[in-house]
Coordinates of C-alpha atoms in Angstrom, one line a residue:
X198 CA 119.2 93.7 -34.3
X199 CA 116.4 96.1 -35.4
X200 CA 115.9 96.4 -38.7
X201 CA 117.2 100.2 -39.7
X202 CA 114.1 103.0 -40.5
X203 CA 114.1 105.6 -42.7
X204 CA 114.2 109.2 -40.4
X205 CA 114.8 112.4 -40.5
X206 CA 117.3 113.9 -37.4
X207 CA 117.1 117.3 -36.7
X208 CA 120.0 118.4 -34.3
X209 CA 119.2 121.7 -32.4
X210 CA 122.6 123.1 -31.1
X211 CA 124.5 121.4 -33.7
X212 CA 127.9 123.2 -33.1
X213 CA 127.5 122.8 -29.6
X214 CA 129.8 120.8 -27.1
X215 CA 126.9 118.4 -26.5
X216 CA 126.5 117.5 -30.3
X217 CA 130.3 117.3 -30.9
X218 CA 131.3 115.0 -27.9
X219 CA 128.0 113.1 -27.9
X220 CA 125.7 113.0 -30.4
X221 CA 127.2 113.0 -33.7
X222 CA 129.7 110.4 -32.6
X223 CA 127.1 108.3 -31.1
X224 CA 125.3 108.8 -34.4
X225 CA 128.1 107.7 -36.2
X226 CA 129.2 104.5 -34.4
X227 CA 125.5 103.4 -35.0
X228 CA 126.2 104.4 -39.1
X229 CA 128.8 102.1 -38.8
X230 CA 127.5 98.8 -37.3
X231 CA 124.9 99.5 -39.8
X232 CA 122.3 100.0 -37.5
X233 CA 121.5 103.7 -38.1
X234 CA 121.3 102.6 -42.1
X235 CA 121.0 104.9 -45.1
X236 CA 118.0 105.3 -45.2
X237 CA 117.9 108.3 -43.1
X238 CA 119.0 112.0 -43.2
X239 CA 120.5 114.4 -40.4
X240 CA 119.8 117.7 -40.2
X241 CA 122.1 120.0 -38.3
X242 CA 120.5 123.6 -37.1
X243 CA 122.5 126.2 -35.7
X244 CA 123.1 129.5 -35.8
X245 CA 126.5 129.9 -37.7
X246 CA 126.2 130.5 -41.2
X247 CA 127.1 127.5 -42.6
X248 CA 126.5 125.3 -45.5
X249 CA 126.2 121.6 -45.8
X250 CA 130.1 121.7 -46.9
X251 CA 131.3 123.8 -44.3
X252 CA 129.8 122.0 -41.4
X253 CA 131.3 118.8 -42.8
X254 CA 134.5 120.8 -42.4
X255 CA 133.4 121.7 -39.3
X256 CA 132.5 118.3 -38.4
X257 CA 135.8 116.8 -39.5
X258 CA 137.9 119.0 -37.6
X259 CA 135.7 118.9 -34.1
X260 CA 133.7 115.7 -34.7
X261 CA 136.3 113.2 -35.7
X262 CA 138.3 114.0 -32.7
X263 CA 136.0 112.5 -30.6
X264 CA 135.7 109.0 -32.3
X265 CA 137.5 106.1 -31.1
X266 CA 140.2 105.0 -33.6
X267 CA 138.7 101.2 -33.8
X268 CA 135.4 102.4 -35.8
X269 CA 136.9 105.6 -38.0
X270 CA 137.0 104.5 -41.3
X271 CA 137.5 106.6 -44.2
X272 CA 135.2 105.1 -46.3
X273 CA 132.1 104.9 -43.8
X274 CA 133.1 108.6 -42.4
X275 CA 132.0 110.0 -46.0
X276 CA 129.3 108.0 -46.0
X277 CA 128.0 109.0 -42.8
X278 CA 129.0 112.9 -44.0
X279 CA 126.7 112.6 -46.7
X280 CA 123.6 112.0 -44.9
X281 CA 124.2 115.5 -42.7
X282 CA 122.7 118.7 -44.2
X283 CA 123.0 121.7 -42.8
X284 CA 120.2 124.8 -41.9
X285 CA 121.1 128.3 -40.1
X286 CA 118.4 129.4 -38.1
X287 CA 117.5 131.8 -35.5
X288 CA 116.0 129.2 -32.7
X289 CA 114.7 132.0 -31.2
X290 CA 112.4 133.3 -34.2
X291 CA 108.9 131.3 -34.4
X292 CA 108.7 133.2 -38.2
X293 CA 111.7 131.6 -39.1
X294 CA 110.9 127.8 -38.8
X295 CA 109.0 128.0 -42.0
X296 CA 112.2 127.6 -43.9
X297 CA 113.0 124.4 -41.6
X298 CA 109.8 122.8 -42.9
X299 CA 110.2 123.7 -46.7
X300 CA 113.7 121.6 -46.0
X301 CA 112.5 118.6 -44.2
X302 CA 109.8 118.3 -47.3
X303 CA 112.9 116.5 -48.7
X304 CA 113.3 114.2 -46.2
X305 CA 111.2 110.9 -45.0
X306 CA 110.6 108.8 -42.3
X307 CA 110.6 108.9 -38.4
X308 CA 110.9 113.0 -37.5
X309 CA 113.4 112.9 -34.7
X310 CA 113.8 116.8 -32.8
X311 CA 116.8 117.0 -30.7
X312 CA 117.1 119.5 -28.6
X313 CA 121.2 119.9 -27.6
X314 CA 120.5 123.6 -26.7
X315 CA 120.3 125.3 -23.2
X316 CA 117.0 124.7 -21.7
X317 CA 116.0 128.5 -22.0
X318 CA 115.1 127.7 -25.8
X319 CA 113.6 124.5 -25.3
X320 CA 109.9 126.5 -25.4
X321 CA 110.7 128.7 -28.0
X322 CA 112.0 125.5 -30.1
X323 CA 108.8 124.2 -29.4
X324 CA 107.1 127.2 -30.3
X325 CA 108.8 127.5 -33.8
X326 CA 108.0 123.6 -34.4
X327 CA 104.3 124.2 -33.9
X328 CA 104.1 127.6 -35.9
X329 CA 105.6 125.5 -38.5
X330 CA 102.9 122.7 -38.0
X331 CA 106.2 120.2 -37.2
X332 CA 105.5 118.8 -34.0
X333 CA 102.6 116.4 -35.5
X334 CA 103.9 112.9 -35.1
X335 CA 107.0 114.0 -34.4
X336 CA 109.2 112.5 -31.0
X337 CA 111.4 115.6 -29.5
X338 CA 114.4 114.8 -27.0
X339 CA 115.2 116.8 -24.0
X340 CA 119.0 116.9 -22.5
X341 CA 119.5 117.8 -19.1
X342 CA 119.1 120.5 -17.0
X343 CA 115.3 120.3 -17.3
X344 CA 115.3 123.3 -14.9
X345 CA 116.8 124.3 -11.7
X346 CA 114.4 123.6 -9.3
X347 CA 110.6 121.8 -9.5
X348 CA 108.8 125.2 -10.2
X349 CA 111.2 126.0 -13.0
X350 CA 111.1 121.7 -14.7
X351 CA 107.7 122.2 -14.0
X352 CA 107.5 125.4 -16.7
X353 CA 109.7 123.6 -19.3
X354 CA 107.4 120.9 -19.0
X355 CA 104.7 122.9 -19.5
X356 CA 105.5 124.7 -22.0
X357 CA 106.7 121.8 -23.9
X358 CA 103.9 119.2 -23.1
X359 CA 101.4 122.1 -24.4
X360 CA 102.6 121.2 -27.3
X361 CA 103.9 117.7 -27.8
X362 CA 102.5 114.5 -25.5
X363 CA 104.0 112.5 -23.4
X364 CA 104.3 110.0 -26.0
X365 CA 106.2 112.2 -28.2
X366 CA 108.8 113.7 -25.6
X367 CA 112.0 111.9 -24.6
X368 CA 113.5 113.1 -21.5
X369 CA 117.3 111.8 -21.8
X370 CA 119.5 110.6 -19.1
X371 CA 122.4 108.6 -20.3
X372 CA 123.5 106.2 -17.4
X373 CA 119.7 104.6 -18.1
X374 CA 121.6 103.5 -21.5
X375 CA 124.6 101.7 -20.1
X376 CA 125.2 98.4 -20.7
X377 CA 125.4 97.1 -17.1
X378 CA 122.2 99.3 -16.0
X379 CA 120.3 97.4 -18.9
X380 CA 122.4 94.2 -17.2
X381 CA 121.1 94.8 -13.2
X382 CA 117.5 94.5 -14.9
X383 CA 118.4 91.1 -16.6
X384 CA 120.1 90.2 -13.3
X385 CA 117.2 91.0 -11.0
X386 CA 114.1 89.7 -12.7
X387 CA 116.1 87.0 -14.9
X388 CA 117.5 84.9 -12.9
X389 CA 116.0 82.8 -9.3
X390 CA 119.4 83.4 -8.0
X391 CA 119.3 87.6 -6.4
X392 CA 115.6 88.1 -6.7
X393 CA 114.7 86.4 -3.5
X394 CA 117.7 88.4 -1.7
X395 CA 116.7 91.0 -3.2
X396 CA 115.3 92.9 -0.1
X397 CA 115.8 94.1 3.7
X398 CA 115.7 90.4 5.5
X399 CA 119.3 89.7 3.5
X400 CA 120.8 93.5 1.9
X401 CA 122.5 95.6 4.9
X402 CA 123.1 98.8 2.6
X403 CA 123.1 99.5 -0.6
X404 CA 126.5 102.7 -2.0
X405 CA 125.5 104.2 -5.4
X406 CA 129.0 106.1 -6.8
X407 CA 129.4 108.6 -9.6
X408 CA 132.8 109.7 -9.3
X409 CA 134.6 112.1 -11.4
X410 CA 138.3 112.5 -11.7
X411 CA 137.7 115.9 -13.7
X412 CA 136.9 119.2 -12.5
X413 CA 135.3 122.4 -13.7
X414 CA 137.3 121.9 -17.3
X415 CA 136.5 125.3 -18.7
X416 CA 132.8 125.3 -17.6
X417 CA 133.2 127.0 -14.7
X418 CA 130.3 129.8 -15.6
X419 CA 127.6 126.5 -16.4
X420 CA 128.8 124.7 -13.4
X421 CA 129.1 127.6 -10.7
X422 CA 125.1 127.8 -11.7
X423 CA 124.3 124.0 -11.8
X424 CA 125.9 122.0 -8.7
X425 CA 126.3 118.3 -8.0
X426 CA 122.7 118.0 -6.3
X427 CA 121.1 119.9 -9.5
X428 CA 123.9 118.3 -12.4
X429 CA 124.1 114.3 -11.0
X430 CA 121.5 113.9 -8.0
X431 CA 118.1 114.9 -9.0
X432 CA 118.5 113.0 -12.0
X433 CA 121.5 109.8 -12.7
X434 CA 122.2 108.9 -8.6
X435 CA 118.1 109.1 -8.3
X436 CA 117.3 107.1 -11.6
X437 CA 119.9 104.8 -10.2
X438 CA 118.4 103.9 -7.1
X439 CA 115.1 103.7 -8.7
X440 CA 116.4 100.8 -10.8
X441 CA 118.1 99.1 -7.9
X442 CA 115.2 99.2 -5.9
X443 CA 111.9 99.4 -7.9
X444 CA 109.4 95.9 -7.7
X445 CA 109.3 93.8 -11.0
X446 CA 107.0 95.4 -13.0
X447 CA 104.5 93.3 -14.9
X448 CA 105.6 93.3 -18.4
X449 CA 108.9 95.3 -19.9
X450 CA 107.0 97.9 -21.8
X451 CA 107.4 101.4 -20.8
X452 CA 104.9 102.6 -18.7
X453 CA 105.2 99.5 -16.8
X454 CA 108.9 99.6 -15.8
X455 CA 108.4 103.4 -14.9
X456 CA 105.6 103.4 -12.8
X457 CA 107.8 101.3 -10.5
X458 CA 110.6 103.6 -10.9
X459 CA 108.0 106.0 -9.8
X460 CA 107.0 104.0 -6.8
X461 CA 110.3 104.1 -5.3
X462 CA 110.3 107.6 -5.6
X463 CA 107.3 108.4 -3.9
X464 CA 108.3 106.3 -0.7
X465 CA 111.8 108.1 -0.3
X466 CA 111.9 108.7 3.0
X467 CA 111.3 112.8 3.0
X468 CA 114.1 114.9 4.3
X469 CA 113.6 117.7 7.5
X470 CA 116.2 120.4 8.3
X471 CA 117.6 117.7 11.1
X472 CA 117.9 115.0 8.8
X473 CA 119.6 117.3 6.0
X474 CA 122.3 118.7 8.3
X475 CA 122.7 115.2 9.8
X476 CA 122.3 112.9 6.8
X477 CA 123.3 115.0 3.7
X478 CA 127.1 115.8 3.4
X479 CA 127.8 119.1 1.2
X480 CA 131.6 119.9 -0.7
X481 CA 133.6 121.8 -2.7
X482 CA 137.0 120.9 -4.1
X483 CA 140.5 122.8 -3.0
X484 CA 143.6 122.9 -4.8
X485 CA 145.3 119.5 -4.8
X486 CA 146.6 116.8 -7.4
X487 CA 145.1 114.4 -9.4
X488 CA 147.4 111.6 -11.1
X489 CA 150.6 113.4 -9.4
X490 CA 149.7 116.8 -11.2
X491 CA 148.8 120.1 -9.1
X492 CA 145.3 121.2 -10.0
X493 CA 143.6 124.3 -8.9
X494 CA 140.7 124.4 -6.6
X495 CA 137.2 124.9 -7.6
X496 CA 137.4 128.9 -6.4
X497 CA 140.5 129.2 -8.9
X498 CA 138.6 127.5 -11.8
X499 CA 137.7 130.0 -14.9
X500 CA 134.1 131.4 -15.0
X501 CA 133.8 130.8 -11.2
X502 CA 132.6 133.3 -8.5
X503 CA 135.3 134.3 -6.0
X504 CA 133.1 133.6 -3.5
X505 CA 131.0 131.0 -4.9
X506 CA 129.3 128.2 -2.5
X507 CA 128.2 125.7 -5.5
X508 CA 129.0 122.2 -4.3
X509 CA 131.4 119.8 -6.1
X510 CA 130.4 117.1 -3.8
X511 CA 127.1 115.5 -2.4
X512 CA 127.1 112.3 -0.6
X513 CA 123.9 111.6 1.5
X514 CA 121.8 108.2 3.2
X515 CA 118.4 107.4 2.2
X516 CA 116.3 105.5 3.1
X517 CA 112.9 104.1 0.9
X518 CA 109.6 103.6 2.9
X519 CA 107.9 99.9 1.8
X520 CA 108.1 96.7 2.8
X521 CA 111.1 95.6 0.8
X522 CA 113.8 98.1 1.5
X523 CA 112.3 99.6 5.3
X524 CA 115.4 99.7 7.6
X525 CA 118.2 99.5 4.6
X526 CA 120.5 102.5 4.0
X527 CA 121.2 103.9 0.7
X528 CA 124.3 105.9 0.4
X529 CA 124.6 107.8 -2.7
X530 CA 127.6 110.1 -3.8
X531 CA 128.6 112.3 -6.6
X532 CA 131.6 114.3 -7.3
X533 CA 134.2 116.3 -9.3
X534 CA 138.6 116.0 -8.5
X535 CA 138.3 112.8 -6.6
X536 CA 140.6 110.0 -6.7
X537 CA 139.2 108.2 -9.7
X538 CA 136.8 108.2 -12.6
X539 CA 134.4 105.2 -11.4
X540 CA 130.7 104.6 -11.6
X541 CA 128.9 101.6 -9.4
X542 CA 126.7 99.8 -7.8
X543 CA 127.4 98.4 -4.3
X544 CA 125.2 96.0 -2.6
X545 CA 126.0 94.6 0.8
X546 CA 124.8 91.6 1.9
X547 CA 124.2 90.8 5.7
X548 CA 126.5 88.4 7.3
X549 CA 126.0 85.3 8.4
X550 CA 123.7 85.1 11.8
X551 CA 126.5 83.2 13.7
X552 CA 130.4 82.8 12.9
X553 CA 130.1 79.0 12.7
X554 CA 133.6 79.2 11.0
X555 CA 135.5 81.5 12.4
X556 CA 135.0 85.9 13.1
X557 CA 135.4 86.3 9.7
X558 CA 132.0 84.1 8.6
X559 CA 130.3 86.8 10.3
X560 CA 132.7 89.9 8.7
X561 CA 130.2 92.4 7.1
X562 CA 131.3 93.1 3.4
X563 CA 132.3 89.7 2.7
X564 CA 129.0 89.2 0.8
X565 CA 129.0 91.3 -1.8
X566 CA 128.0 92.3 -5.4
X567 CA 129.7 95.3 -7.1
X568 CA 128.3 96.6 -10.5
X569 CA 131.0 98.8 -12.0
X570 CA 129.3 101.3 -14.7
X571 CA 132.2 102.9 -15.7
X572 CA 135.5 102.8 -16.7
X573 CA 135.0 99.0 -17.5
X574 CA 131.5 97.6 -17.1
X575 CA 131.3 94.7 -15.1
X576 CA 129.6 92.4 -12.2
X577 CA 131.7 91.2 -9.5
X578 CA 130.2 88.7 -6.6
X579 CA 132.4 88.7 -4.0
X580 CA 131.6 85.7 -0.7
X581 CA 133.8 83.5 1.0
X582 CA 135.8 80.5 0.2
X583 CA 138.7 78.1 2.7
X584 CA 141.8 78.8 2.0
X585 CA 144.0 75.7 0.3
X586 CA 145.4 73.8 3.7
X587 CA 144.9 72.9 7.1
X588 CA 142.8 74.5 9.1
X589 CA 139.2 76.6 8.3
X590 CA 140.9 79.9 6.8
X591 CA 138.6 81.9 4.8
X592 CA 139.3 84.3 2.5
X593 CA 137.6 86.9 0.2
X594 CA 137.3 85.7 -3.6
X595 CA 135.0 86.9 -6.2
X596 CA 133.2 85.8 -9.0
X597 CA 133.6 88.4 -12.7
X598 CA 131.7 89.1 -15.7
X599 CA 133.5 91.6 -17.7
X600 CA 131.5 92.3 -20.6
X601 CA 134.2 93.0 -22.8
X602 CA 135.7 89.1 -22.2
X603 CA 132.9 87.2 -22.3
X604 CA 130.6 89.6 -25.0
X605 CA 132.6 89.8 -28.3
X606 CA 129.8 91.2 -30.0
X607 CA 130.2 94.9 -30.7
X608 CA 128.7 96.9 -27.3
X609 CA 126.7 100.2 -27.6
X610 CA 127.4 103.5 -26.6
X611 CA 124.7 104.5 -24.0
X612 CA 124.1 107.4 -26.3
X613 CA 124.1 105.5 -29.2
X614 CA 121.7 103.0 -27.4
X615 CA 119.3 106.0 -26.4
X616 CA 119.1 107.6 -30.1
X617 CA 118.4 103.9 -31.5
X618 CA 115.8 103.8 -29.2
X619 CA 114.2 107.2 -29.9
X620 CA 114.3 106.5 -34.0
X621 CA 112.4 103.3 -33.1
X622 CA 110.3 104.7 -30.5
X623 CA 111.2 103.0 -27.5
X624 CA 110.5 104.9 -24.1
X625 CA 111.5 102.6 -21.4
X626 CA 114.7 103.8 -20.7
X627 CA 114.0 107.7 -20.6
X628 CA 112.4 109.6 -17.8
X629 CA 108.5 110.5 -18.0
X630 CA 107.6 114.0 -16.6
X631 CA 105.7 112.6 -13.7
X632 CA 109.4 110.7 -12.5
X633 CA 111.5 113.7 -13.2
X634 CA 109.2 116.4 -11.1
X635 CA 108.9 113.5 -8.1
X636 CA 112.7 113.5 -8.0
X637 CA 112.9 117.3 -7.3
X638 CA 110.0 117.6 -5.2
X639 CA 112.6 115.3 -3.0
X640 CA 115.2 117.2 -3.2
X641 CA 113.4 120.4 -2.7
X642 CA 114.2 120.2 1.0
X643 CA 118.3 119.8 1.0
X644 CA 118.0 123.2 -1.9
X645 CA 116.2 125.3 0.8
X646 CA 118.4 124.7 3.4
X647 CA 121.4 125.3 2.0
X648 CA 120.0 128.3 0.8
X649 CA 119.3 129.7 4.5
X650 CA 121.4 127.7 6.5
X651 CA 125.1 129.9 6.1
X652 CA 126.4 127.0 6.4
X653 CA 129.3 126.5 3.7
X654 CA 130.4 123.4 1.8
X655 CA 133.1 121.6 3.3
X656 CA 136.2 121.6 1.6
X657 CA 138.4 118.7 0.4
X658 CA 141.5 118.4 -1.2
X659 CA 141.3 117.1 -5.2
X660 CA 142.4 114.0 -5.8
X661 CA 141.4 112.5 -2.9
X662 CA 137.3 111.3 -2.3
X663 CA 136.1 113.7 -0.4
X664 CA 135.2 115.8 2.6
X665 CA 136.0 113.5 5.7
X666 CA 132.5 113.9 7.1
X667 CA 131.5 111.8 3.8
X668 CA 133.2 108.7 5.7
X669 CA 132.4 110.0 8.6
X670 CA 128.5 109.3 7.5
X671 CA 128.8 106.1 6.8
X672 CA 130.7 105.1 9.8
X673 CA 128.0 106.2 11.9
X674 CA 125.8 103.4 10.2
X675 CA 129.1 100.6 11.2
X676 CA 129.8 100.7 7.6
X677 CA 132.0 102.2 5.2
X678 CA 133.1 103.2 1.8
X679 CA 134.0 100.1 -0.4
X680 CA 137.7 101.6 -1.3
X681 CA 138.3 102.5 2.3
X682 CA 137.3 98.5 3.1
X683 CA 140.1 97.8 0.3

């Protein structure tokens, strides 16, 4: 475990939904596995007029909430409390971010910015920060959306990069924190095992999953502007499949692991109005039920447009152009009110070249590894074993690691993991500007043609996973689905 460094946290957006679900309890779990330390000092900015007390108040009636029950302690919650001061501040007023720098005069150590604000004040932050001479050796996080298309990213890059480096500037996705993302990289390039299978001659597809059980929930006006392709496809499914598929890179430092995730990038296969209306499957949620209760559809949700044609649902093939992956299928997919809340990884191995014992030697899908991201993190390897008796019956079994069985170790947060990793400067697991504006020069293409096509998304009923043509895709390919297989 890293020694703890003394820093200074300054939390743009502080009484925001971001920085009371996410941040501050990340924050804390790290305070208490001790390895945030006390040597540090938060700095909460916002504009309500607060002072340090009332935003503890604040942070004990909409903060606590949102930590698990096994790390609140009374004790350590005070503790952690203490370290958090509290500024008002116009983010908008350059003039103003003098008084931010007379405060953090008090503080030492690493300067962290974190910027948990809509991406509309993400220059003028920046702005304020270097009127205020602040941005000198600092390191400045960037949540999501960075823009809604590449001409707009590229602005906020801009705009930001004019005056911080590339060094300084952490571009956050959290699925590159989780636990079994880190564990596909240890899997890959640690052991002689999947490496040498790790390319067309023996993988048949490859299914990336982001699933969400939850709809619009109260963010309708946010969502109705954002989409699936914009909210989980430009960035997680696409840093996802960069992971799965990159090359080894030749050391684990940062630059090094993403310039291959930067290769893979560059030789997705491009997408042409044909391909998009063939190959790209677009939906939107109707009422339905989820868990056995009656849920609205997406057109019902508040802050939504009557007549709105945001997508709830994306599922699309890919394919990479190199060596290793020519000829291999990637199906990605992403949506809100589907059947369950699941994140993973599905790679699917080819069969055996001839059914020496029996059809079912030969039954695609019988070769498998599954890497669950979410609920529970896991890797699963499933192949095929004789049945107990007489004969040569074969039957599916699998091989597990469940992390929480066989780690007893306390386990990170992926936001937790992510802020650790800013404090100490790591950059390996956030995404460099030249990644992010790759990813939407890709999907550039399925934007503009569901801007002119008229054609509308599909509808599907919540609760279920999706518009039928989703399956429909992968049939075409002789393959579907992994809970459709089940």
């Amino acid at each position: 475990m890293n020694t703890p460094l003394p820093y200074t946290f300054v939390l743009f957006g502080a009484t925001g939904d971001l920085s009371l679900r996410k941040v501050l309890p990340s924050l804390y779990r790290a305070f208490h596995t001790g390895k945030l330390g006390d040597e540090g000092r938060i700095l909460a900015v916002a504009r309500s007029p607060l002072d340090a007390a009332g935003y503890h108040d604040w942070a004990e009636k909409h903060v606590r909430p949102h930590l698990d029950e096994g790390i609140w302690v009374a004790g350590t919650w005070e503790r952690f409390l203490a370290l958090i001061d509290y500024l008002p501040l116009d983010l908008s007023r350059k003039e103003d971010y003098g008084v931010l720098a007379e405060r953090l005069e008090q503080y030492k150590g690493t300067r962290v910015f974190y910027l948990a604000t809509g991406p509309s004040l993400f220059a003028p932050i920046c702005e304020g920060l270097h009127h205020a001479n602040l941005n000198e050796g600092a390191r400045i996080v960037l949540e999501k959306p960075l823009g809604t298309d590449l001409k707009s990213s590229m602005a906020i890059n801009d705009a930001v990069g004019a005056i911080f480096t590339e060094a300084q500037i952490y571009r956050i996705d959290h699925y590159l924190g989780k636990e079994s993302v880190q564990n596909l990289l240890a899997l890959r390039f640690g052991n002689a095992l999947f490496e040498p299978l790790w390319r067309r001659e023996w993988i048949e597809s490859i299914q990336i999953t982001i699933a969400e059980e939850l709809g619009a929930e109260g963010r309708g006006d946010f969502y109705d502007q954002t989409g699936a392709l914009r909210d989980m496809v430009q960035n997680h499914l696409l840093q996802l499949l960069s992971i799965v598929a990159m090359e080894p890179p030749f050391s684990m430092t940062s630059d090094a692991v993403r310039d291959e995730k930067l290769r893979v990038l560059r030789s997705l296969r491009k997408l042409d109005e044909d391909q998009v209306g063939r190959d790209v499957v677009r939906g939107q949620y109707a009422a339905g039920a989820s868990k056995g209760v009656a849920v609205p559809g997406y057109l019902d949700e508040p802050g939504v447009h009557a007549n709105s044609e945001t997508e709830t649902f994306v599922a699309l093939k890919v394919e990479i152009d190199n060596w290793r992956w020519a000829g291999v299928p990637f199906f990605l997919r992403t949506g809100k009110r589907l059947a369950e809340r699941v994140a993973e990884i599905v790679v699917n191995f080819r069969p055996v070249p001839y059914p020496l014992l029996g059809p079912q030697s030969a039954r695609g899908g019988a070769n498998r590894l599954v890497i669950r991201l979410q609920p529970n993190e896991s890797i699963r390897l499933y192949c095929l074993a004789k049945q107990p008796g007489e004969g040569m019956h074969l039957q599916t079994v699998h091989l597990d690691l469940a992390f929480d069985q066989f780690f007893h170790a306390d386990r990170m947060d992926a936001y937790e993991r992510l802020l650790l990793d800013v404090i100490h400067g790591r950059l390996a697991l956030f995404v460099r500007r030249d990644e992010q504006e790759q990813a939407w020069r890709w999907v550039e293409p399925i934007q503009k043609y569901w801007a002119t096509s008229g054609k509308p998304p599909k509808r599907y009923a919540a609760g279920t996973w999706g518009p039928p043509a989703a399956s429909a895709l992968l049939a075409q390919h002789g393959t579907c689905w992994l809970e459709e297989e089940n």
